[in-house]
Coordinates of C-alpha atoms in Angstrom, one line a residue:
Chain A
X1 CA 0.0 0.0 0.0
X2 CA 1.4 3.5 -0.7
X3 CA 1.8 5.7 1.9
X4 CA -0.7 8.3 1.4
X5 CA -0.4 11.8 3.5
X6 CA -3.5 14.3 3.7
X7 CA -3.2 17.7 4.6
X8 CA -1.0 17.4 7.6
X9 CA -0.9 20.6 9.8
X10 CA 2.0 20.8 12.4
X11 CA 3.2 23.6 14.2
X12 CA 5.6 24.4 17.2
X13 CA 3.9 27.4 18.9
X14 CA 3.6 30.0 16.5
X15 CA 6.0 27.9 14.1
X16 CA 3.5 26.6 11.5
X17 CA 6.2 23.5 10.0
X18 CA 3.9 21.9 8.0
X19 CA 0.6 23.4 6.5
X20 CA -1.7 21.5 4.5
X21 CA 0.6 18.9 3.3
X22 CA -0.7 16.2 0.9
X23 CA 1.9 13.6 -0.3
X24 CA 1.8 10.3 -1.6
X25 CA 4.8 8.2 -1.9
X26 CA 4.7 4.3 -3.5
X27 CA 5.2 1.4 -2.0
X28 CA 8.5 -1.0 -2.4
X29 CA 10.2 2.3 -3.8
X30 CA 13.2 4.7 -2.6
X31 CA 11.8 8.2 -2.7
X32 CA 13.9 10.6 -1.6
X33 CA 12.9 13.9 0.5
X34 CA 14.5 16.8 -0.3
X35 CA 14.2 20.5 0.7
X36 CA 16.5 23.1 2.6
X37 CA 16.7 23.3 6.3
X38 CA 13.6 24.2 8.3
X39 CA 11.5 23.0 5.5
X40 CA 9.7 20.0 8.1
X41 CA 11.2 17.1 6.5
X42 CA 12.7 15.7 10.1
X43 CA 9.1 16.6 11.4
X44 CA 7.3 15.2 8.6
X45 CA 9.7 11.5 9.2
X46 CA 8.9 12.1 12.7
X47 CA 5.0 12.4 12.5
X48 CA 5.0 9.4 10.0
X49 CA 6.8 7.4 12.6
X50 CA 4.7 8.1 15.5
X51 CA 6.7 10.2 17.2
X52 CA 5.5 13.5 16.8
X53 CA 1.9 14.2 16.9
X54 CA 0.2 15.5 13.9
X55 CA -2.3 19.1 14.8
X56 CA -4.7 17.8 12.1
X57 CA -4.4 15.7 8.4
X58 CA -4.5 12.2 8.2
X59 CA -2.0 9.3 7.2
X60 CA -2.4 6.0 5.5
X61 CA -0.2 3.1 4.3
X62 CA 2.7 3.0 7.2
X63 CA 3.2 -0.5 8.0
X64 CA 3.3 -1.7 12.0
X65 CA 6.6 -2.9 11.3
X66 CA 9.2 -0.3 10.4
X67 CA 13.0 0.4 11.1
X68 CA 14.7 4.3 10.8
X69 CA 18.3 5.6 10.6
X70 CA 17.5 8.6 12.9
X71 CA 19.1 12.6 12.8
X72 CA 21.5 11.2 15.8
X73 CA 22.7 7.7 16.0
X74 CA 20.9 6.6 18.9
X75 CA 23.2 4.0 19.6
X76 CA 24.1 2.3 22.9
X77 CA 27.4 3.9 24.0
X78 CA 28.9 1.0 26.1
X79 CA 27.7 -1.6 24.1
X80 CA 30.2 -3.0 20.8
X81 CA 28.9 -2.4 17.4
X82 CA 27.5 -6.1 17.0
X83 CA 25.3 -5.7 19.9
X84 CA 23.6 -2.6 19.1
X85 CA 22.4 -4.4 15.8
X86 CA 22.0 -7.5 18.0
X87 CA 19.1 -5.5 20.1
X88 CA 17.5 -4.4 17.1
X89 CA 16.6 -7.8 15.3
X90 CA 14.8 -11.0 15.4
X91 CA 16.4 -14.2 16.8
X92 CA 16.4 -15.6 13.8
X93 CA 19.0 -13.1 12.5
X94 CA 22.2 -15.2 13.1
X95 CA 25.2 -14.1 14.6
X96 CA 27.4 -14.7 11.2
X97 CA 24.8 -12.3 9.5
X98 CA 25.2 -9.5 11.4
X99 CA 29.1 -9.7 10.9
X100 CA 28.7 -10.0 7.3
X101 CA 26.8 -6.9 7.2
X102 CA 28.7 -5.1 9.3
X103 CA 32.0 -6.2 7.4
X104 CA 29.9 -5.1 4.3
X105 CA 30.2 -1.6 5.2
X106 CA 33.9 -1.3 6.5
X107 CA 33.7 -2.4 9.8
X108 CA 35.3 -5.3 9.8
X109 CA 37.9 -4.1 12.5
X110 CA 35.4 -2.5 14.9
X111 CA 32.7 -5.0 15.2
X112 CA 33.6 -5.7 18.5
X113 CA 34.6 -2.2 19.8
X114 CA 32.6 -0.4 22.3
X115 CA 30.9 2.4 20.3
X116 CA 31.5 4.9 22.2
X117 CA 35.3 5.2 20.8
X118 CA 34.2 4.6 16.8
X119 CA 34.2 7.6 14.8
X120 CA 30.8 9.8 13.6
X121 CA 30.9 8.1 10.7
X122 CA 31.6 4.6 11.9
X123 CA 28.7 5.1 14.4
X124 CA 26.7 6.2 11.6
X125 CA 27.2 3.1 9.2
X126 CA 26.2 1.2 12.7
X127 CA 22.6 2.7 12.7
X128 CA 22.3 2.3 9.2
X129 CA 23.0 -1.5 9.0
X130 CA 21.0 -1.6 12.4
X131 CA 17.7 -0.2 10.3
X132 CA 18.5 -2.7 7.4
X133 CA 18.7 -5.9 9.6
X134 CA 15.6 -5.1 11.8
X135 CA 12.4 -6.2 11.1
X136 CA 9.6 -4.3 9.0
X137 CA 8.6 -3.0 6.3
X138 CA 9.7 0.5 5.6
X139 CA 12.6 2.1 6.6
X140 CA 12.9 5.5 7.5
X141 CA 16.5 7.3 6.8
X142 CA 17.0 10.9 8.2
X143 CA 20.2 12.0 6.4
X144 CA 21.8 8.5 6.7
X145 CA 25.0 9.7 4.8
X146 CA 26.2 12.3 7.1
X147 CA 29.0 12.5 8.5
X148 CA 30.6 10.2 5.6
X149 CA 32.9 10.7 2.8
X150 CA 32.1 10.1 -1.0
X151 CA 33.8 6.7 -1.4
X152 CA 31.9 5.0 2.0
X153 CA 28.8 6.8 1.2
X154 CA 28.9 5.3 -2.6
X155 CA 29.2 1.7 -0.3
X156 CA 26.7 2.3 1.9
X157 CA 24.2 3.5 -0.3
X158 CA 24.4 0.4 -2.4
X159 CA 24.6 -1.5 1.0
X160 CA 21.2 -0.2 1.3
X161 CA 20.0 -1.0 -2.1
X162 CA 21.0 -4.8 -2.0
X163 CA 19.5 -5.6 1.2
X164 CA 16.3 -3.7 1.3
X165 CA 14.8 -6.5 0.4
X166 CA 11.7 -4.4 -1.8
X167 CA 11.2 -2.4 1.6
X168 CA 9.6 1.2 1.0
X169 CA 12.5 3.6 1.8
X170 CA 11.6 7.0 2.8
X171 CA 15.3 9.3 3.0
X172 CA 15.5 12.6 4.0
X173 CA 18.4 14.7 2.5
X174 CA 20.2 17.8 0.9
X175 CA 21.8 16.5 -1.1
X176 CA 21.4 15.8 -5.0
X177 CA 24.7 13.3 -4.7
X178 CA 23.2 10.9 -2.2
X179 CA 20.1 10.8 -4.1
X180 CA 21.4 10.3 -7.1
X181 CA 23.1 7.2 -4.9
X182 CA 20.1 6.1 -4.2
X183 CA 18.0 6.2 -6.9
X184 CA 14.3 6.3 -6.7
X185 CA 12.3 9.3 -6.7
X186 CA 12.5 12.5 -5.3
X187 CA 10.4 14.4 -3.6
X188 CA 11.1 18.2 -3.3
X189 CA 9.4 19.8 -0.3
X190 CA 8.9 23.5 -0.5
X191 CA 7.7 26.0 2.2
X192 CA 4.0 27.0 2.3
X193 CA 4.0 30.7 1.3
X194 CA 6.9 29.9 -1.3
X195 CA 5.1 29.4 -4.4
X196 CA 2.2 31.4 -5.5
X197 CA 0.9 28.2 -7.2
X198 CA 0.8 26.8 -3.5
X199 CA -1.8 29.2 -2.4
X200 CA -0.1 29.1 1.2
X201 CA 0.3 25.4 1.2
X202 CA 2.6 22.6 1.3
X203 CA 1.0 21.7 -2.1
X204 CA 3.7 22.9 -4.1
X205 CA 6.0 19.8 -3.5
X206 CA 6.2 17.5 -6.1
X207 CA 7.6 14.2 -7.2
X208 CA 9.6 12.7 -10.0
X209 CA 12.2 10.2 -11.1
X210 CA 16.0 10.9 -10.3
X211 CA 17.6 11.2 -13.7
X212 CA 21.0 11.1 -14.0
X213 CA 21.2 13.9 -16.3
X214 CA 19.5 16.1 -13.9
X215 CA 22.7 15.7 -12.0
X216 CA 24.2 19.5 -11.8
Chain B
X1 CA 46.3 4.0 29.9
X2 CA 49.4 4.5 32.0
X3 CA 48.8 7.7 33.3
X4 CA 45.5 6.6 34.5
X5 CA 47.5 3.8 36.8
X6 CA 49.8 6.5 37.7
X7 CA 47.1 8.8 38.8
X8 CA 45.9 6.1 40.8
X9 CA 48.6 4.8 42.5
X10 CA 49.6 8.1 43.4
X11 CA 46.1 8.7 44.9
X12 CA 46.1 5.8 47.4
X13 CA 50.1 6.8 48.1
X14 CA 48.3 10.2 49.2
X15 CA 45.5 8.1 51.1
X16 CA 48.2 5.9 53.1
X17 CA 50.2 8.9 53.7
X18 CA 46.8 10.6 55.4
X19 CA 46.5 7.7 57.4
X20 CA 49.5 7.4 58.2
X21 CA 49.5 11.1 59.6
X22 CA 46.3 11.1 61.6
X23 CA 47.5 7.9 63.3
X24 CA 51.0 9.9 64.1
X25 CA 48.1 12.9 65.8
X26 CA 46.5 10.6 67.3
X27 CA 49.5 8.7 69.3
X28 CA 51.0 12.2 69.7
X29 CA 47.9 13.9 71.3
X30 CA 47.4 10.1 73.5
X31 CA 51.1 10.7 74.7
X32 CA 50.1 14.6 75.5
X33 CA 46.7 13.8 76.3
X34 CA 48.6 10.9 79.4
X35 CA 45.1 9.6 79.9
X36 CA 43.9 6.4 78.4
X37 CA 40.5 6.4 79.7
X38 CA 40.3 9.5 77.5
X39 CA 42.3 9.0 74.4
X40 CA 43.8 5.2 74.5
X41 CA 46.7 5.2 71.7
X42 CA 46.3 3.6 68.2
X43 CA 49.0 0.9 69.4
X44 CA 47.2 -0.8 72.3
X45 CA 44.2 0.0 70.3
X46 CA 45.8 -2.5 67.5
X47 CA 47.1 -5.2 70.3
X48 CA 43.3 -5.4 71.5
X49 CA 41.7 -5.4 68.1
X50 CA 44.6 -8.4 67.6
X51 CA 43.7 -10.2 70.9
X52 CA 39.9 -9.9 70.0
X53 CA 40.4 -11.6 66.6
X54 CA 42.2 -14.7 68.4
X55 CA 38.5 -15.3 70.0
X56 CA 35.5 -16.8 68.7
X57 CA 33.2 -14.5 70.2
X58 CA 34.6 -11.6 68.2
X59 CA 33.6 -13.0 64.9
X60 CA 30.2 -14.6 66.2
X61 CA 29.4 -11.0 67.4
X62 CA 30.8 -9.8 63.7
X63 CA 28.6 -12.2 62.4
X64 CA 25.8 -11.1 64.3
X65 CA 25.6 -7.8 63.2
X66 CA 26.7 -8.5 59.2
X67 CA 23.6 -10.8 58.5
X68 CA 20.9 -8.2 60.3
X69 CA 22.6 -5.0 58.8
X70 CA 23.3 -6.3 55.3
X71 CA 19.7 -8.2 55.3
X72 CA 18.0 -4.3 56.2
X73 CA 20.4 -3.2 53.5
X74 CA 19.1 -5.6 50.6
X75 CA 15.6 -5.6 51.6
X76 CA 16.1 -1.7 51.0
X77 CA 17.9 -1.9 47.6
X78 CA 15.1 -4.3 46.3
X79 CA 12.3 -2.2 47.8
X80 CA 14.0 1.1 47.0
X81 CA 14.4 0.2 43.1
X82 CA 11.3 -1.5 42.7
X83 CA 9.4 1.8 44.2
X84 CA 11.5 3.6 41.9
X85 CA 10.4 2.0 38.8
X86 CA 7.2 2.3 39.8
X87 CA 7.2 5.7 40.4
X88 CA 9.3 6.2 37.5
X89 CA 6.5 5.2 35.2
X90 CA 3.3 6.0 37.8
X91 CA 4.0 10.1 38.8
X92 CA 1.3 9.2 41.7
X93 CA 3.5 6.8 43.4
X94 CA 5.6 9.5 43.3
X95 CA 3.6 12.4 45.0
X96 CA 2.4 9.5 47.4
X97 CA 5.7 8.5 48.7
X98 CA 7.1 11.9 48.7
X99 CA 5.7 12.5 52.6
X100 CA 7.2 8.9 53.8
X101 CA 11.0 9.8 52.2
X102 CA 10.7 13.4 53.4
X103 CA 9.8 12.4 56.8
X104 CA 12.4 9.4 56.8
X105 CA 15.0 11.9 56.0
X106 CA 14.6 14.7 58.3
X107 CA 14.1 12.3 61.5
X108 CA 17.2 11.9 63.5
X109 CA 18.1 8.1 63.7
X110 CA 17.8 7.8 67.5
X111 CA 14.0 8.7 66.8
X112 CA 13.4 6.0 64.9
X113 CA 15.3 3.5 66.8
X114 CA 13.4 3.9 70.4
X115 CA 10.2 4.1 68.7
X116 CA 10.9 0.9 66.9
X117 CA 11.8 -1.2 69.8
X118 CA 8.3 -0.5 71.2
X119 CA 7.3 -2.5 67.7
X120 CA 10.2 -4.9 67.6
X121 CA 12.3 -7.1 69.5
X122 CA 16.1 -5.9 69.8
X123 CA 17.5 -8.0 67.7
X124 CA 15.6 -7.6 64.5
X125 CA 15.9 -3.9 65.0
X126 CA 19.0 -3.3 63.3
X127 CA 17.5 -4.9 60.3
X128 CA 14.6 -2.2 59.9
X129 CA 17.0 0.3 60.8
X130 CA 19.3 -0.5 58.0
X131 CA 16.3 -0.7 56.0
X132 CA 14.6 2.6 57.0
X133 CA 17.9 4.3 56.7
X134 CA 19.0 3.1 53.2
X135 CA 15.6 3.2 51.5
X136 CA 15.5 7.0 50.7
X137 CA 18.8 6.6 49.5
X138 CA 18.2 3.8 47.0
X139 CA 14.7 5.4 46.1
X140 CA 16.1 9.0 45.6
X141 CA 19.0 7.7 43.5
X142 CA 17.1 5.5 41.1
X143 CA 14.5 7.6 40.4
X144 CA 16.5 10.2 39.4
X145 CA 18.7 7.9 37.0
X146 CA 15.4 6.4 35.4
X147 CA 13.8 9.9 35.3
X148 CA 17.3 10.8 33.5
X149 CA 17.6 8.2 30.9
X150 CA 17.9 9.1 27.5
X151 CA 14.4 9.6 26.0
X152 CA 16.1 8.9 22.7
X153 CA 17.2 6.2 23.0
X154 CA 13.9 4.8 24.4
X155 CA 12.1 6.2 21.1
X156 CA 14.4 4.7 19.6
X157 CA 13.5 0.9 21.6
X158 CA 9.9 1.9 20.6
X159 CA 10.5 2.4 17.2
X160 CA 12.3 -1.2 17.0
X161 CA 9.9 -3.0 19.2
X162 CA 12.6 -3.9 21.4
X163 CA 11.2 -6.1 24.5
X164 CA 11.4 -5.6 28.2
X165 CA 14.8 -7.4 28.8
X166 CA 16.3 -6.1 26.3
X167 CA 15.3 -2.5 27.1
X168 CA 16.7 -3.2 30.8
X169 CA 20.3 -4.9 29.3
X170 CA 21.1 -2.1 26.9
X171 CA 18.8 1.0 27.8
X172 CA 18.6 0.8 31.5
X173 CA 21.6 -0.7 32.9
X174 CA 23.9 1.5 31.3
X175 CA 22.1 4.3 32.3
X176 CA 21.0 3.5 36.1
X177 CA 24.7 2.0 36.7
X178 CA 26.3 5.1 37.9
X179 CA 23.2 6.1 40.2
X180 CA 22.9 2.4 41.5
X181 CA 26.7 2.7 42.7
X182 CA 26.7 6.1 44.0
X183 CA 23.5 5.1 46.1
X184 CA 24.8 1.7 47.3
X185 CA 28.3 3.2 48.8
X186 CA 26.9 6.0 50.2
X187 CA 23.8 3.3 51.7
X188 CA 26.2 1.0 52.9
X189 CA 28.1 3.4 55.2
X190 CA 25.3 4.4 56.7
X191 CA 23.6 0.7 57.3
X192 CA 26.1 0.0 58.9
X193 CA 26.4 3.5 60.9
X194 CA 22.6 3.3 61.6
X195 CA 22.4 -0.2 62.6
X196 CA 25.4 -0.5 65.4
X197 CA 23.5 2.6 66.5
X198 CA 20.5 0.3 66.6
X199 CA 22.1 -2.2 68.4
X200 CA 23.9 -0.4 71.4
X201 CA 20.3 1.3 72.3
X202 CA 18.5 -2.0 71.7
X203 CA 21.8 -4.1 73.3
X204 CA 20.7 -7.2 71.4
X205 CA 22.3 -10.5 72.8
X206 CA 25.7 -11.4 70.9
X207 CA 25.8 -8.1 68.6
X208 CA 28.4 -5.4 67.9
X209 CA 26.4 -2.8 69.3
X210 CA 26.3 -5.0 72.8
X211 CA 30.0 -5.0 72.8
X212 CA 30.5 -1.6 72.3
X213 CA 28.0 -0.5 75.5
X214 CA 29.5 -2.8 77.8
X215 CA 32.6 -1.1 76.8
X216 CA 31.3 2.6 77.2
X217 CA 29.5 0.7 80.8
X218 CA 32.7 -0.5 82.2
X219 CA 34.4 2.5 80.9
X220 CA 36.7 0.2 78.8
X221 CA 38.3 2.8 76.3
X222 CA 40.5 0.3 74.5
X223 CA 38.1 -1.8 73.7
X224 CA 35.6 1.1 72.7
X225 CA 38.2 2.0 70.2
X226 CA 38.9 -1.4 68.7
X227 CA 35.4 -2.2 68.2
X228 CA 35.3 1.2 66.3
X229 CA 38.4 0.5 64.4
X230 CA 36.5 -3.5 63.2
X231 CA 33.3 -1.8 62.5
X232 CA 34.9 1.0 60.4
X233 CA 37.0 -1.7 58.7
X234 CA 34.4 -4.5 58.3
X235 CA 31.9 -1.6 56.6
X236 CA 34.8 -0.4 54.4
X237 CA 35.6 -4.0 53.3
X238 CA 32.0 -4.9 52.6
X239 CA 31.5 -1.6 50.4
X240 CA 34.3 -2.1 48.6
X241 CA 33.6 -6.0 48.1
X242 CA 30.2 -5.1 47.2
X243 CA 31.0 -2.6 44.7
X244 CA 33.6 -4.7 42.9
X245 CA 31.3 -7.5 42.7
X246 CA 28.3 -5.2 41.1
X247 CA 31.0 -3.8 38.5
X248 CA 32.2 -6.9 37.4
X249 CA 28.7 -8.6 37.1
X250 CA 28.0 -5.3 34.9
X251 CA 30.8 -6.0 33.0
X252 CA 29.9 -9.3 32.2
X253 CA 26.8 -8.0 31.0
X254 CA 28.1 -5.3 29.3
X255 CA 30.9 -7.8 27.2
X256 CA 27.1 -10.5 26.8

């Protein structure tokens, strides 16, 4: 089922983030969000995850079942980079699997160090695999790339692409590179009073296929 | 690495050198003081702590003492964290326990202890004691690491639909870890401070706190003073025993 979003009002005190929003993004597909800061794409990931209440607007298609590559890590501190994926998934995700993964995105060397003393970007590559190998049937990525340079980002991003396993993948990011790494669609998110077209709305954003030749 | 063993063999050469020096006072002002119905020195204080080990009675009255104050203590740490969670996730266990911990706070310890043996007999009095005493402590402490836990990190257990153990292995532990141990070596001082204190009012048969009245009754300095000296020791031992055992369990789980 795609996920369909219908005028979707939020706003922090007198903060309106999102007015009126109406998306729909398909199922088993990468779409990519894109939009400058303070545009209410974290907000919009957040409210589609159930973690931020919506003021009004409705929203269909998100599966019970779901992982996310969050705007921080979230990872536990003390605890080496094979248990933070451990916590995450099913038994039946095997021991061998989760090093293979792991070794899959350059970690080979830390999969046993606390992660508290891996790098940004090591931690990073953590929560990503951490989303892949969990359970569900979307996963949420909120600028999953950060903090990582070209050549591991190229890695992870088709790390992401082999394993997804036909999963909807909703990414939030700035930037044209990573979404041209991913593939997909994107979707441009524009602020309400932007476009005259948008009569004050979030209507304006739009969706289309990521074409290489777009690439600037 | 190294410097971090330095440091630390450089702080307990500091801390034997203290010792050291307030033993050196405290034979100097003995010698000044000429008295040793006032002041006994630290020497025949250490000959009759010696002699007292060589008899049975001193460990059976050791004994004594441990099991009631360390049973008051667990009963606390159990009840303590368990009232904790609670009020962690109910705010009106909270509110309703606030009087009880206020009130067990502010009353002085002697209070407590003569209008408990109007409830109890003497020698299970140390036990509630060590129990009223350390409960506060434990409650205070873990409430304010589970109120203090990372909220993101708990979105992020929602999000993953990770279970109750789970949550406690790698959410909680880590997090209450540093509360739990700050709580259980202050506690354990004061058990064991609040239980002797128990015992000498309450003079239960075969206790610490009956060895250390008949002292201060037949005006025994020395013997007041080596009592002190085993409790003080026997409650530093156990906290530091305790301690090292809770760390290394954590570690375990930490390395699981």
């Amino acid at each position: 089922m795609d996920t369909v979003i219908k005028d979707l009002n939020k706003a922090f005190g007198d903060n309106q983030v999102l007015k009126g929003f109406s998306a729909r993004f398909p199922e088993h597909k990468i779409t990519c969000i894109m939009g400058k800061s303070g545009y209410g794409k974290t907000t919009l990931l957040n409210i589609l995850m159930g973690l931020l209440p919506a003021d009004s607007g409705s929203v269909e298609g998100i599966p019970p079942l779901f992982s996310a590559v969050f705007q921080e890590n979230r990872l536990c501190d003390s605890f080496t980079a094979y248990s933070n994926i451990r916590m995450a998934c099913k038994k039946s995700v095997s021991s061998a699997d989760i090093r293979k993964h792991l070794i899959e995105v350059g970690l080979k060397d830390s999969l046993d160090e606390p992660v508290r003393i891996l790098s940004g970007g090591m931690k990073r590559r953590v929560s990503i695999v951490r989303a892949v190998l969990a359970d569900g049937d979307m996963i949420f990525m909120d600028e999953p790339f950060k903090g990582l340079d070209d050549k591991t980002k190229a890695v992870t991003a088709e790390y992401v692409k082999r394993h997804r396993r036909d999963r909807t993948v909703l990414m939030v990011t700035h930037s044209r590179e990573e979404t041209d790494l991913m593939g997909g669609q994107i979707f441009y998110m524009d602020l309400p009073a932007s476009s005259p077209a948008a009569a004050n709305t979030h209507s304006a954003c739009y969706l289309r296929d990521i074409k290489r030749s777009e690439k600037s | 690495m190294l410097s971090t063993m330095r440091d630390k063999n450089r702080q307990r050469l500091e801390k034997a050198g203290a010792v050291l020096f307030a033993l050196i006072v405290w034979q100097i002002a003995s010698l000044m003081l000429g008295q040793e119905l006032l002041l006994v020195s630290p020497i025949k204080v250490v000959q009759r702590l010696l002699s007292l080990c060589a008899v049975p009675d001193f460990w059976d009255s050791i004994g004594f003492s441990f099991v009631r104050i360390m049973e008051g203590f667990f009963t606390a740490l159990l009840a303590g964290t368990v009232l904790a969670v609670a009020a962690g996730r109910f705010h009106l266990v909270d509110v309703l326990l606030w009087p009880f911990m206020a009130a067990i706070k502010a009353t002085p310890v002697a209070s407590f202890i003569i209008l408990c043996l109007v409830w109890l007999n003497s020698a299970s009095l140390s036990v509630f004691i060590a129990f009223l005493m350390v409960l506060p402590i434990i409650y205070t402490n873990m409430l304010e690491g589970i109120t203090n836990t990372d909220k993101k990190l708990l979105e992020m257990a929602d999000v993953f639909h990770i279970g109750l153990f789970r949550r406690i292995h790698y959410i909680y532990l880590p997090q209450l870890m540093p509360y739990f141990l700050a709580a259980c070596s202050v506690s354990l001082g004061l058990a064991w401070k609040s239980g002797i204190a128990a015992e000498v009012i309450g003079i239960p048969d075969g206790s610490i706190g009956e060895k250390l009245y008949k002292a201060k009754l037949y005006l025994n300095s020395t013997d007041l003073f080596a009592w002190t000296v085993a409790i003080v020791v026997v409650s530093i031992v156990v906290e530091k025993l305790f301690l090292m055992i809770i760390r290394r369990i954590y570690r375990r789980l930490e390395a699981s």
